[in-house]
Tab-separated table of C-alpha atoms and ligand atoms in Angstrom:
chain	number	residue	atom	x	y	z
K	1	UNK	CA	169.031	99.781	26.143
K	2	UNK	CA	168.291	103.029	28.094
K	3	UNK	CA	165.326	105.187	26.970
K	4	UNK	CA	164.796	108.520	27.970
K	5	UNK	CA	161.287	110.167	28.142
K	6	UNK	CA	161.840	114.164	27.611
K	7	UNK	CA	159.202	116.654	29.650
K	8	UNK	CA	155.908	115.469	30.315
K	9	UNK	CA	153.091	116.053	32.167
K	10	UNK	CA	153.320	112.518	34.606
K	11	UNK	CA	149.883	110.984	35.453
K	12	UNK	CA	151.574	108.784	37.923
K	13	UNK	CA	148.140	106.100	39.145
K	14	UNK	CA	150.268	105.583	42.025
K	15	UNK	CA	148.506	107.891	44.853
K	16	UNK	CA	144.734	107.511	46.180
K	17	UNK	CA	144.890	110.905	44.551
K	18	UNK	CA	145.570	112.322	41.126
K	19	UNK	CA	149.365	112.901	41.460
K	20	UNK	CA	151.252	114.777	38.352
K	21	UNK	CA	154.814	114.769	38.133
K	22	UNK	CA	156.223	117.322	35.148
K	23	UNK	CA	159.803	115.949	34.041
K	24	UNK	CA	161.620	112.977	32.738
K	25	UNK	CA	161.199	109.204	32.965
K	26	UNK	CA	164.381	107.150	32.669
K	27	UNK	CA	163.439	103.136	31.149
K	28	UNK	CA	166.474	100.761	32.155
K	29	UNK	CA	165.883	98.198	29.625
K	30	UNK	CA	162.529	96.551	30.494
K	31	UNK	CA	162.161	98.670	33.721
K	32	UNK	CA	161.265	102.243	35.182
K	33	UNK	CA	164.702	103.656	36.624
K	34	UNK	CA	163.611	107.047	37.730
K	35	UNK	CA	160.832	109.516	37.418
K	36	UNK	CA	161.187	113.257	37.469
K	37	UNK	CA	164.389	114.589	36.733
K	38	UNK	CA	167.692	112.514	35.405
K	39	UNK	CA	170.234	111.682	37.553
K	40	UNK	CA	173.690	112.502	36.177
K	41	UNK	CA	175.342	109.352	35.282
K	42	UNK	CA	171.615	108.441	33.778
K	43	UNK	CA	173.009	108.174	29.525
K	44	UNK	CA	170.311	107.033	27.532
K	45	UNK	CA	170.678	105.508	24.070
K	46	UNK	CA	167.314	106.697	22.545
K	47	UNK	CA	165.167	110.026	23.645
K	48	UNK	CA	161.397	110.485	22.820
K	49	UNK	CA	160.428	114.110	23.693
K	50	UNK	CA	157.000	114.168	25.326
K	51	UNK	CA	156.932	117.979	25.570
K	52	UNK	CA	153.287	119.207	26.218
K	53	UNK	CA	152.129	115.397	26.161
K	54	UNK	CA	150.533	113.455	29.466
K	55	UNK	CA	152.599	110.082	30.116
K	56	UNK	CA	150.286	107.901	32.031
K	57	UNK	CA	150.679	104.154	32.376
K	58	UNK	CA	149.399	101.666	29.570
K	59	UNK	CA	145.382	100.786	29.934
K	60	UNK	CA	144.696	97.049	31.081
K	61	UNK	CA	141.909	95.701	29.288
K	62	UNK	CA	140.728	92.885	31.646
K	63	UNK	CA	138.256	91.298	29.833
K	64	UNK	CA	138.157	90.491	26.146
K	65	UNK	CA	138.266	88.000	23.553
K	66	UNK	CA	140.755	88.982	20.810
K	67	UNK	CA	140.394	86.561	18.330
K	68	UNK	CA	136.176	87.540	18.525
K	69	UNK	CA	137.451	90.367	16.429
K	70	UNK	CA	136.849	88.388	13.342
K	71	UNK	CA	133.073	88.798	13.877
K	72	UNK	CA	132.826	92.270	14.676
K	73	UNK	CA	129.523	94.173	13.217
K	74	UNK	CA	128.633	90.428	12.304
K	75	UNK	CA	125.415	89.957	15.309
K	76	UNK	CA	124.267	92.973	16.626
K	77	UNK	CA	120.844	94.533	18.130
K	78	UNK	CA	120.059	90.941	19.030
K	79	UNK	CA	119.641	89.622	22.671
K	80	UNK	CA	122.095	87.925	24.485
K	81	UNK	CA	121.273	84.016	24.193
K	82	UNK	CA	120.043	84.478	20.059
K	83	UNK	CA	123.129	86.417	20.166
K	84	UNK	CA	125.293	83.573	21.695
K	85	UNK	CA	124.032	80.290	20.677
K	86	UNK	CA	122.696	81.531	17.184
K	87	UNK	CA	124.890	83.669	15.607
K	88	UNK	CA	128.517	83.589	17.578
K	89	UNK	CA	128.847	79.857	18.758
K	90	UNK	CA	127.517	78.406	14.846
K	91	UNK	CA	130.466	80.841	13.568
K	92	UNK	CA	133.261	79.866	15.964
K	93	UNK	CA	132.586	75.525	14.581
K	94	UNK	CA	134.196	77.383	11.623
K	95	UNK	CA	137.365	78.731	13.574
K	96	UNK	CA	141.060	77.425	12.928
K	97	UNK	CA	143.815	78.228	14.483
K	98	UNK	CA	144.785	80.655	11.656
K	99	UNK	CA	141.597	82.450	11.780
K	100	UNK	CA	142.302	82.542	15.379
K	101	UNK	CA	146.041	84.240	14.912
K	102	UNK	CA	144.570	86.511	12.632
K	103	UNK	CA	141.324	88.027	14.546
K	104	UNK	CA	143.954	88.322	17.622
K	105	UNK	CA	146.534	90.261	15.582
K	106	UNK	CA	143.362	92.253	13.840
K	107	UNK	CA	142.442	93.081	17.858
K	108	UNK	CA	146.114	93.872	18.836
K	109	UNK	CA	146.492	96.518	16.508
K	110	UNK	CA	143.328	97.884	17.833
K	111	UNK	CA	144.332	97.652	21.833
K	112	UNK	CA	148.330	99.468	20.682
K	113	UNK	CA	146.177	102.353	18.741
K	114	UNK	CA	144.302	102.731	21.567
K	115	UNK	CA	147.282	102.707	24.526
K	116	UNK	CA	146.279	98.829	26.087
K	117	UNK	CA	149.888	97.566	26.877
K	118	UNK	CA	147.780	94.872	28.864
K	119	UNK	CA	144.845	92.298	28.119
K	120	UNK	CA	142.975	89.283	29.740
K	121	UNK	CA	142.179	86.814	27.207
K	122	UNK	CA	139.583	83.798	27.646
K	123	UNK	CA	139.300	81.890	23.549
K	124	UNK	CA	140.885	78.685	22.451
K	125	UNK	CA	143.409	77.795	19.732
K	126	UNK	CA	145.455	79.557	22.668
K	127	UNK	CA	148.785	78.849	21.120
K	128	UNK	CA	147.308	80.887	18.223
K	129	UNK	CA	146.512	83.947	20.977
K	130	UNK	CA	149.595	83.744	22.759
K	131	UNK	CA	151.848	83.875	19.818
K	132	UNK	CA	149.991	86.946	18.525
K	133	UNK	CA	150.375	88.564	21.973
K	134	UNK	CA	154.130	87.580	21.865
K	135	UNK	CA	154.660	89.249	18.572
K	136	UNK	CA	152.579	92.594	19.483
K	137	UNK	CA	155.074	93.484	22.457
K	138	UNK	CA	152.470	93.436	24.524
K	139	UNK	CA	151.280	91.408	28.336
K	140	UNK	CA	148.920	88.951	28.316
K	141	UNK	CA	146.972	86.783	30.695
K	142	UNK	CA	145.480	83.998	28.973
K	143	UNK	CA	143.337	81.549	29.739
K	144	UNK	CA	142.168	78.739	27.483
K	145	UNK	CA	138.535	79.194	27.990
K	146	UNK	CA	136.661	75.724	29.670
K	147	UNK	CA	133.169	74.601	28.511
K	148	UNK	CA	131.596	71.463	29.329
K	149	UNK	CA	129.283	69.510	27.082
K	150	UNK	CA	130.153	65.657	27.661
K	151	UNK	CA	133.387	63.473	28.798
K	152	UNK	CA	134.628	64.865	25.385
K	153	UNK	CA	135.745	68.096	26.982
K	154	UNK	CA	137.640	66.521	29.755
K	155	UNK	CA	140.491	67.025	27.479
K	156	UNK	CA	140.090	70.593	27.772
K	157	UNK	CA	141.637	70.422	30.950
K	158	UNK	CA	144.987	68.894	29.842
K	159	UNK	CA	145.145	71.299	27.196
K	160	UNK	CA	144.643	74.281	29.910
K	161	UNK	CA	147.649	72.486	31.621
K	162	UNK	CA	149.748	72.043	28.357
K	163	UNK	CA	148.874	75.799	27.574
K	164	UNK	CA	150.415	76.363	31.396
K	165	UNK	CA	153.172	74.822	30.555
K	166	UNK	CA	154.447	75.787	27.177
K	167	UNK	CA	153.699	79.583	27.787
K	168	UNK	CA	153.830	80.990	30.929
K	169	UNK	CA	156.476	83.788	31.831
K	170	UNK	CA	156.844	83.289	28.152
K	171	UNK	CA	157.462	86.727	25.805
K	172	UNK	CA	160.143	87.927	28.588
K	173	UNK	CA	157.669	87.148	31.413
K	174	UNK	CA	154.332	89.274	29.452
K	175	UNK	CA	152.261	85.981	29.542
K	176	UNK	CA	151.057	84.792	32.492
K	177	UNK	CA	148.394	82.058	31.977
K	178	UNK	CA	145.509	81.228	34.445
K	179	UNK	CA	142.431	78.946	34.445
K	180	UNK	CA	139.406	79.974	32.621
K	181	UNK	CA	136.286	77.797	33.188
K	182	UNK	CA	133.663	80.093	31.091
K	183	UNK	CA	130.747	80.398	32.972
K	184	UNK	CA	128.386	78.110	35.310
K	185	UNK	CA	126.291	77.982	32.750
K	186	UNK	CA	128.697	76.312	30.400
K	187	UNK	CA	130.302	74.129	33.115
K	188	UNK	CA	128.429	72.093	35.478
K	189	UNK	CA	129.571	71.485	39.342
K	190	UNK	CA	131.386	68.591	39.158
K	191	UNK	CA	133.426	70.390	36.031
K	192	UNK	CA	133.776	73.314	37.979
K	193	UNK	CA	135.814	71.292	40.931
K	194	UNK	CA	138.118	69.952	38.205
K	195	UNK	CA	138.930	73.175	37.354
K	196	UNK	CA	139.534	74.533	40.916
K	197	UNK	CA	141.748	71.719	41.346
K	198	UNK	CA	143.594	72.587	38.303
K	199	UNK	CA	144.202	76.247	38.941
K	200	UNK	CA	145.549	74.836	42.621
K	201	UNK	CA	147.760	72.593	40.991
K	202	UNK	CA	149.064	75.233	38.805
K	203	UNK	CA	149.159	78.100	41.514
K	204	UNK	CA	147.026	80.305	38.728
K	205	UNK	CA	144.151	82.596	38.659
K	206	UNK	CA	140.667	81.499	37.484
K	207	UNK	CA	139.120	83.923	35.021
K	208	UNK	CA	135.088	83.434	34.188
K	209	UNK	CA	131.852	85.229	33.224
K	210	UNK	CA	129.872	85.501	36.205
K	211	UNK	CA	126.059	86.787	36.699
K	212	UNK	CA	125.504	88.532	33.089
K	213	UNK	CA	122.358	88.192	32.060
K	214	UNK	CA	119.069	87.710	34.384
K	215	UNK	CA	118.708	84.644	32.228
K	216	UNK	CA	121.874	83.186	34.199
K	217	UNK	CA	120.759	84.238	37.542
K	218	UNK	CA	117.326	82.745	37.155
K	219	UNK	CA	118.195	79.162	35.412
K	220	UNK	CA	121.331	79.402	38.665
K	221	UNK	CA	117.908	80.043	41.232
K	222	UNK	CA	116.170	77.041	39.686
K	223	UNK	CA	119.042	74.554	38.867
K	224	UNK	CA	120.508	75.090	42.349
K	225	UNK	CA	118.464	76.980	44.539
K	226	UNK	CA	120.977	79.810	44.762
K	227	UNK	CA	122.473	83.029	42.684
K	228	UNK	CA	125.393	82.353	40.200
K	229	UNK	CA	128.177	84.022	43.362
K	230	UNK	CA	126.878	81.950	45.766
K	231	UNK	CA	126.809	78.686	43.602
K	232	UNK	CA	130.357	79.513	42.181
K	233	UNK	CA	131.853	80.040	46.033
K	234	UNK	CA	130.044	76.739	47.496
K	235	UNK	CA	132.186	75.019	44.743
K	236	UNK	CA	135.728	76.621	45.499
K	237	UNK	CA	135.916	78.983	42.489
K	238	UNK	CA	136.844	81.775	44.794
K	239	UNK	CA	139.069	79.641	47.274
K	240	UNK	CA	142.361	80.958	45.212
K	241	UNK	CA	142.172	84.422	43.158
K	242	UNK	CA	139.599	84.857	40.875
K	243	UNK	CA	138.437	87.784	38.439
K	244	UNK	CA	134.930	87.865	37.067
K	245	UNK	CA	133.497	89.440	34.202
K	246	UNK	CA	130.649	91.076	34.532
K	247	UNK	CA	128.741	90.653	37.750
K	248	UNK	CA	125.813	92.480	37.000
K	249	UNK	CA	122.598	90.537	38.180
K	250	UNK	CA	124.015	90.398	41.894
K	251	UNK	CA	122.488	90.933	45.136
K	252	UNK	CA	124.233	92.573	48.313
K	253	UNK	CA	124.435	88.989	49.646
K	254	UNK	CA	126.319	88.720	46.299
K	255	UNK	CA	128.694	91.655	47.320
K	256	UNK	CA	129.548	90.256	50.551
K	257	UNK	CA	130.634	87.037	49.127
K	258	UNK	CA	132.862	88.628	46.628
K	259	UNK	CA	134.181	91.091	48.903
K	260	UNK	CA	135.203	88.891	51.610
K	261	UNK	CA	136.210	86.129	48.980
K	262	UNK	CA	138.793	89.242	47.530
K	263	UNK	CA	137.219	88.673	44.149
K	264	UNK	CA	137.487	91.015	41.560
K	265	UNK	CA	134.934	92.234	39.590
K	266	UNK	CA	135.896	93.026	35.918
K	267	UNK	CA	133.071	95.548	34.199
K	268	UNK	CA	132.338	95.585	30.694
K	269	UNK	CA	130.185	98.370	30.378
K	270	UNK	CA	129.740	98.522	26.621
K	271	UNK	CA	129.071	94.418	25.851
K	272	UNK	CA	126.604	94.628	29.212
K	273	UNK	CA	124.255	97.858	27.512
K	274	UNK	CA	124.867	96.416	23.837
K	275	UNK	CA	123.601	93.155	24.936
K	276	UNK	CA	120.901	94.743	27.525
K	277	UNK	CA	121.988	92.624	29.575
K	278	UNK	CA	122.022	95.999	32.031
K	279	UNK	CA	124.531	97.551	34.324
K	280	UNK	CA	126.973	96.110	37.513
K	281	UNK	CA	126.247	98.013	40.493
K	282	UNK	CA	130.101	99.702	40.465
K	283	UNK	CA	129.097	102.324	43.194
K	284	UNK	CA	127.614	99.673	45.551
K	285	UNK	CA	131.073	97.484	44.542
K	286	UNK	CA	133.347	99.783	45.126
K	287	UNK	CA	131.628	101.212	48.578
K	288	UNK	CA	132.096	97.425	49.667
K	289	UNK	CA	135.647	97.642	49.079
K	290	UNK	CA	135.408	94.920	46.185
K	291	UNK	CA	138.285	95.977	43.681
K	292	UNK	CA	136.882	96.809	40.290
K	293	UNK	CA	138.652	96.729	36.972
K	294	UNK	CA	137.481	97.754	33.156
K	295	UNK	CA	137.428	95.430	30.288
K	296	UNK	CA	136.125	95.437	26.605
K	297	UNK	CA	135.094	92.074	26.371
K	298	UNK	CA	135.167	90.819	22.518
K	299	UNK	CA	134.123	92.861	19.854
K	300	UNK	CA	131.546	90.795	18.893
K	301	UNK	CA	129.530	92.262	21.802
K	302	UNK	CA	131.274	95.883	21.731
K	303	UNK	CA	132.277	96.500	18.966
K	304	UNK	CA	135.533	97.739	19.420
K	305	UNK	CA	138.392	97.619	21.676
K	306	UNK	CA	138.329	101.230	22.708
K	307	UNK	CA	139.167	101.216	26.668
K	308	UNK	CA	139.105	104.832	26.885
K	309	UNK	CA	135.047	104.435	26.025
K	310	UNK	CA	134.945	101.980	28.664
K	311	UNK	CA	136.710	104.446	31.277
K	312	UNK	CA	133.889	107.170	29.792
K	313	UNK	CA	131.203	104.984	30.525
K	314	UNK	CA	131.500	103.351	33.541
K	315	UNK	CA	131.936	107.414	34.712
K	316	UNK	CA	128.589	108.204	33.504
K	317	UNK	CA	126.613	105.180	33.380
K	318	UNK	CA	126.757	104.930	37.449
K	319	UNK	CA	126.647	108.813	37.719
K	320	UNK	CA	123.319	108.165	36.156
K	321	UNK	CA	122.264	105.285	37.614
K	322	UNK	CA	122.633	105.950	41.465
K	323	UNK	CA	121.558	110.027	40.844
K	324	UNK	CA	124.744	110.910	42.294
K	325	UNK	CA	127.400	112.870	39.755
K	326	UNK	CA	130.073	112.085	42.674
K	327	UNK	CA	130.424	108.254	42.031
K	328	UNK	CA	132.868	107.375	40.148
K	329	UNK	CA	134.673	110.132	39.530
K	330	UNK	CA	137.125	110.578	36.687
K	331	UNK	CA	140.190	109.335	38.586
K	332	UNK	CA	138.208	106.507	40.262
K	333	UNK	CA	137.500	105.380	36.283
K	334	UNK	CA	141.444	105.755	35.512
K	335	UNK	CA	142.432	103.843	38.650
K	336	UNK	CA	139.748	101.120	37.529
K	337	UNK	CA	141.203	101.239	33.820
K	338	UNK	CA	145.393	100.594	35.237
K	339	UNK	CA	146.212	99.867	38.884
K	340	UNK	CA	142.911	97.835	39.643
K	341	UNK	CA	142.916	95.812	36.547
K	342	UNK	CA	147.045	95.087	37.440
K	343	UNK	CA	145.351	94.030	40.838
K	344	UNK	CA	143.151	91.890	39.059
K	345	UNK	CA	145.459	89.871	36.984
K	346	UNK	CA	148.144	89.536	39.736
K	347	UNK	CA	150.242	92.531	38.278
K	348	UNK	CA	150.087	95.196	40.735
K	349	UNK	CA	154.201	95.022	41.589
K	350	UNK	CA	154.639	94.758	37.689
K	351	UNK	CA	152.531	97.205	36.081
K	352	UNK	CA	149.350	99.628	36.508
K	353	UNK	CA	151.304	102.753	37.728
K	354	UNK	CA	154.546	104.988	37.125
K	355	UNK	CA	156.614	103.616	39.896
K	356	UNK	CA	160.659	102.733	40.066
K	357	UNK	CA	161.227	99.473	39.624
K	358	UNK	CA	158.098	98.595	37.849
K	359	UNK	CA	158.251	97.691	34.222
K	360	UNK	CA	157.873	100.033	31.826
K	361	UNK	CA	154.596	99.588	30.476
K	362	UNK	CA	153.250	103.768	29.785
K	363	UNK	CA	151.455	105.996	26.897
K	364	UNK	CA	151.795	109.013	25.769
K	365	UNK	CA	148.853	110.715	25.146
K	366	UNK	CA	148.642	113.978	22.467
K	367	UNK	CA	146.516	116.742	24.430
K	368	UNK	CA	147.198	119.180	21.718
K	369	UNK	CA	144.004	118.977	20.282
K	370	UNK	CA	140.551	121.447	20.954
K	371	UNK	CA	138.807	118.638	23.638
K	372	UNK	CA	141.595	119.304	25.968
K	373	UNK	CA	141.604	122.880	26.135
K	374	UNK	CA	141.931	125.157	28.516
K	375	UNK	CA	143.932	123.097	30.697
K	376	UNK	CA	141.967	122.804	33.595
K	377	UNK	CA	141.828	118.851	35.173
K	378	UNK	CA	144.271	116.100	33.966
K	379	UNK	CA	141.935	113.450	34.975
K	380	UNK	CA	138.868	115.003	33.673
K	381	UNK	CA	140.074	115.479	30.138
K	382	UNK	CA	141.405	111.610	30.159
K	383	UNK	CA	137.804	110.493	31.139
K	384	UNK	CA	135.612	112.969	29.729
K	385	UNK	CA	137.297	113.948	26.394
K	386	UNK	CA	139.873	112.177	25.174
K	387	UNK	CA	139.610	109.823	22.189
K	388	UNK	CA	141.645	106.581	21.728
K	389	UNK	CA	143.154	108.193	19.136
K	390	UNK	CA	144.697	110.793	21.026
K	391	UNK	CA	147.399	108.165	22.061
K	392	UNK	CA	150.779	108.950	20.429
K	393	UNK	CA	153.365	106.575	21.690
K	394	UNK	CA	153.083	103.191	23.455
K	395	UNK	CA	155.729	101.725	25.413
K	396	UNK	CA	155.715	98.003	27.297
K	397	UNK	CA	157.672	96.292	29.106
K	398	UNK	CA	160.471	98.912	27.667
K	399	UNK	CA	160.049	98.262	23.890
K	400	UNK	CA	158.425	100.853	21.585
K	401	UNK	CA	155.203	99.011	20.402
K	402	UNK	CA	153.839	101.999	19.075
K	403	UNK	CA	155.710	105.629	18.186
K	404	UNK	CA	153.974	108.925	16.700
K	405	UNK	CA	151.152	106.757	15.683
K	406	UNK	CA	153.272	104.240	14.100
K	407	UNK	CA	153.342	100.509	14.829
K	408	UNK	CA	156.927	98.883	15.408
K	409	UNK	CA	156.579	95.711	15.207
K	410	UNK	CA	153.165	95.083	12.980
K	411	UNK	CA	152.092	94.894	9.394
K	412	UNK	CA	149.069	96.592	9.540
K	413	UNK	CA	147.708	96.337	6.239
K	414	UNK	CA	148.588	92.572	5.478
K	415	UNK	CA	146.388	92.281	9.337
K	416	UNK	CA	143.949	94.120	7.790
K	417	UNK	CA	143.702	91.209	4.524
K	418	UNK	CA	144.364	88.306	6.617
K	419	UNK	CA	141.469	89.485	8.904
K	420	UNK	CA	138.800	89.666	6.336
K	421	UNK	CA	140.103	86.512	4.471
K	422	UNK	CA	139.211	84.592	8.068
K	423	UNK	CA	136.361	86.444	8.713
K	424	UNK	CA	134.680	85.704	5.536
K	425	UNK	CA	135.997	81.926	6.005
K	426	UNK	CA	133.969	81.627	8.865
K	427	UNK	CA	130.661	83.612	8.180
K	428	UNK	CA	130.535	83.252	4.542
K	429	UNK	CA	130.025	87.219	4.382
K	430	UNK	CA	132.353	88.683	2.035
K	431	UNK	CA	130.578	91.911	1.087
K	432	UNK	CA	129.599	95.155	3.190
K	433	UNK	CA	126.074	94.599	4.474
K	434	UNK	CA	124.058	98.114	4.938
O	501	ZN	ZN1	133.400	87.680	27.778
């Protein structure tokens, strides 16, 4: 199959400046074959006219929790550990692996709408997750989250290996799996070693939570005399590749260790202000040359999936927090929502940017609409103004997920009914609360 992509305005992601690029993109069945204007011999089978549109690449949401869809609007305006342990841990004992299929295909309609051809997921019932992922047309990196509460959970670890196993490169090579140990809260040391040994065994990544609430950094202090980064790199979690959510109670000891470890630091500005947990330092990150990526976490925390609020806030949140409107700038937010999040996940030569030979993961985004007149700045109107719904047309890995608004390959209504049948399985809420 050869698509071709007729006249747009190219937001490439590719240059350490905004780059645009106003002409055609050719898509040789799962891969980008040229950019700018067709070759000759270059026949496609199907055309999508993008006339007065901006193609950019497809977001990467690298953090979240799809199946946590399910309790979305269910514990909010609470803080963080009544939050966790009273209201979202009591509901998961209640999760199946059907609910778990049917909060992830709820959240995968979301992430399409919104232009995420990409997501880092950290749940169990992973099987449940991955097949949902499969059957969106969407990429995945999932990792079958690891909690330790007793010899019971050992087993955890062979299921993390199992998961390895029976999915990876899976869904034409769009699920890659790593290792997930949640949090050193969750996991003590000598569970945290297993886990560094597993990800060596498998050659993965190691996804976690790392330093999100002050709660975590203080019980770290007292259990082991040492912040959350430290304690994590004394037992090998950053001896491979790792990418860590959150990060926000860190000191610039912290940033050093991360930095020179080549961690990256996923930030979830919506969950971290919902749950006042507070803010990562980005500017202070990204001055230390510690690569920074954008995720939603679940939308139990957010409450939606809506990456192009993420890319809006983590603009202005550190504009106002260091005093200086010239952090963070809009491009710096769109690099952080695509080619830093691919370099996160161990994507950058597959996805992230408009490039030949990369797959062909890209949106089109509708800018005929009043918040992106006059055209003055590309970048500027993808930060500051545009809404998720302004995404038309979702392509990934060179399969139409998503055309003039319309899903391909999803039933969004029966999601819809499946979602609230699992949702009120598990909270016993079946009516609209004020
Ligand atoms: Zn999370």
């Amino acid at each position: 199959m050869k698509t071709l992509l007729k006249n747009g305005t190219i937001l490439t992601m590719e240059t350490a400046e905004p780059e645009l690029i106003h002409g055609d993109i050719g898509i040789d069945g799962d891969t980008i074959a040229f950019i700018g204007r067709k070759p000759v011999d270059f026949q496609a089978n199907r055309e999508i006219d993008a006339a007065g549109a901006i193609v950019m690449p497809g977001l990467i949401d690298a953090h979240t929790h799809i199946a946590m869809g399910l309790m979305r609007h269910y514990a909010d305006d609470l803080p963080f550990w009544n939050w966790l342990f009273e209201r979202i841990l009591p509901a998961e004992e209640h999760l199946s692996a059907g609910h778990v299929y049917n909060g992830s295909m709820l959240s995968l309609v979301e992430m399409i709408r919104g232009g995420v051809t990409c997501c880092a997921d950290m749940y169990f019932f992973m099987d449940q997750v991955a097949e949902a992922v499969v059957k969106s047309g969407i990429r995945g990196n999932l990792t079958r989250g690891l909690a330790f509460n007793g010899p019971a959970d050992l087993v955890k670890l062979d299921e993390s290996r199992r998961f390895y196993e029976d999915w990876n490169g899976k869904g034409n090579g769009r699920i890659q799996v790593d290792v997930g140990p949640h949090a050193i809260y969750t996991c003590p040391p000598e569970y945290l070693e297993k886990v560094v040994l597993l990800s060596e065994e498998l050659n993965t990544r190691i996804h976690m939570h790392l330093s999100e609430s002050r709660k975590e950094l203080s019980d770290s202090i007292k259990a082991y005399g040492k912040s959350p980064v430290a304690h994590s790199a004394e037992h090998g979690l950053f001896a491979g590749t790792t990418y860590a959510a959150h990060c926000v109670h860190i000191t610039d000891e912290d940033i050093s260790i991360l930095q020179e470890n080549g961690v990256s630091v996923i930030n979830n500005p919506t969950s971290n202000l919902k749950l006042g947990n507070g803010f990562a330092p980005v500017t202070k990150l990204l001055e230390a040359g510690v690569n920074v990526a954008l995720g939603t976490d679940g939308s139990a925390s957010n409450n939606n999936l809506n990456m192009f609020e993420e890319i809006h806030l983590a603009a202005l949140v550190n504009k106002g927090l260091t005093e200086d409107p010239t952090t963070v700038s809009a491009y710096t937010a769109l690099q952080m929502a695509t080619i830093n999040g691919a370099r996160a996940l161990g994507l950058e030569e597959t996805t992230g940017s408009l490039k030949v030979g990369k797959k062909a993961d890209m949106v089109v985004i509708d800018i005929e609409a009043p918040h992106f007149y006059p055209r003055h700045s590309v970048s500027a109107g993808l930060v500051y103004a545009a809404q998720s719904s302004d995404v038309k047309t979702v392509i990934c890995n060179g399969e139409l997920v998503m055309q003039d608004r319309r899903l391909t390959q999803l039933d969004e209504q029966e999601i819809y009914r499946k979602a609230e049948e699992s949702a009120a399985a598990i909270t016993g809420t079946t009516s609209f609360q004020p």
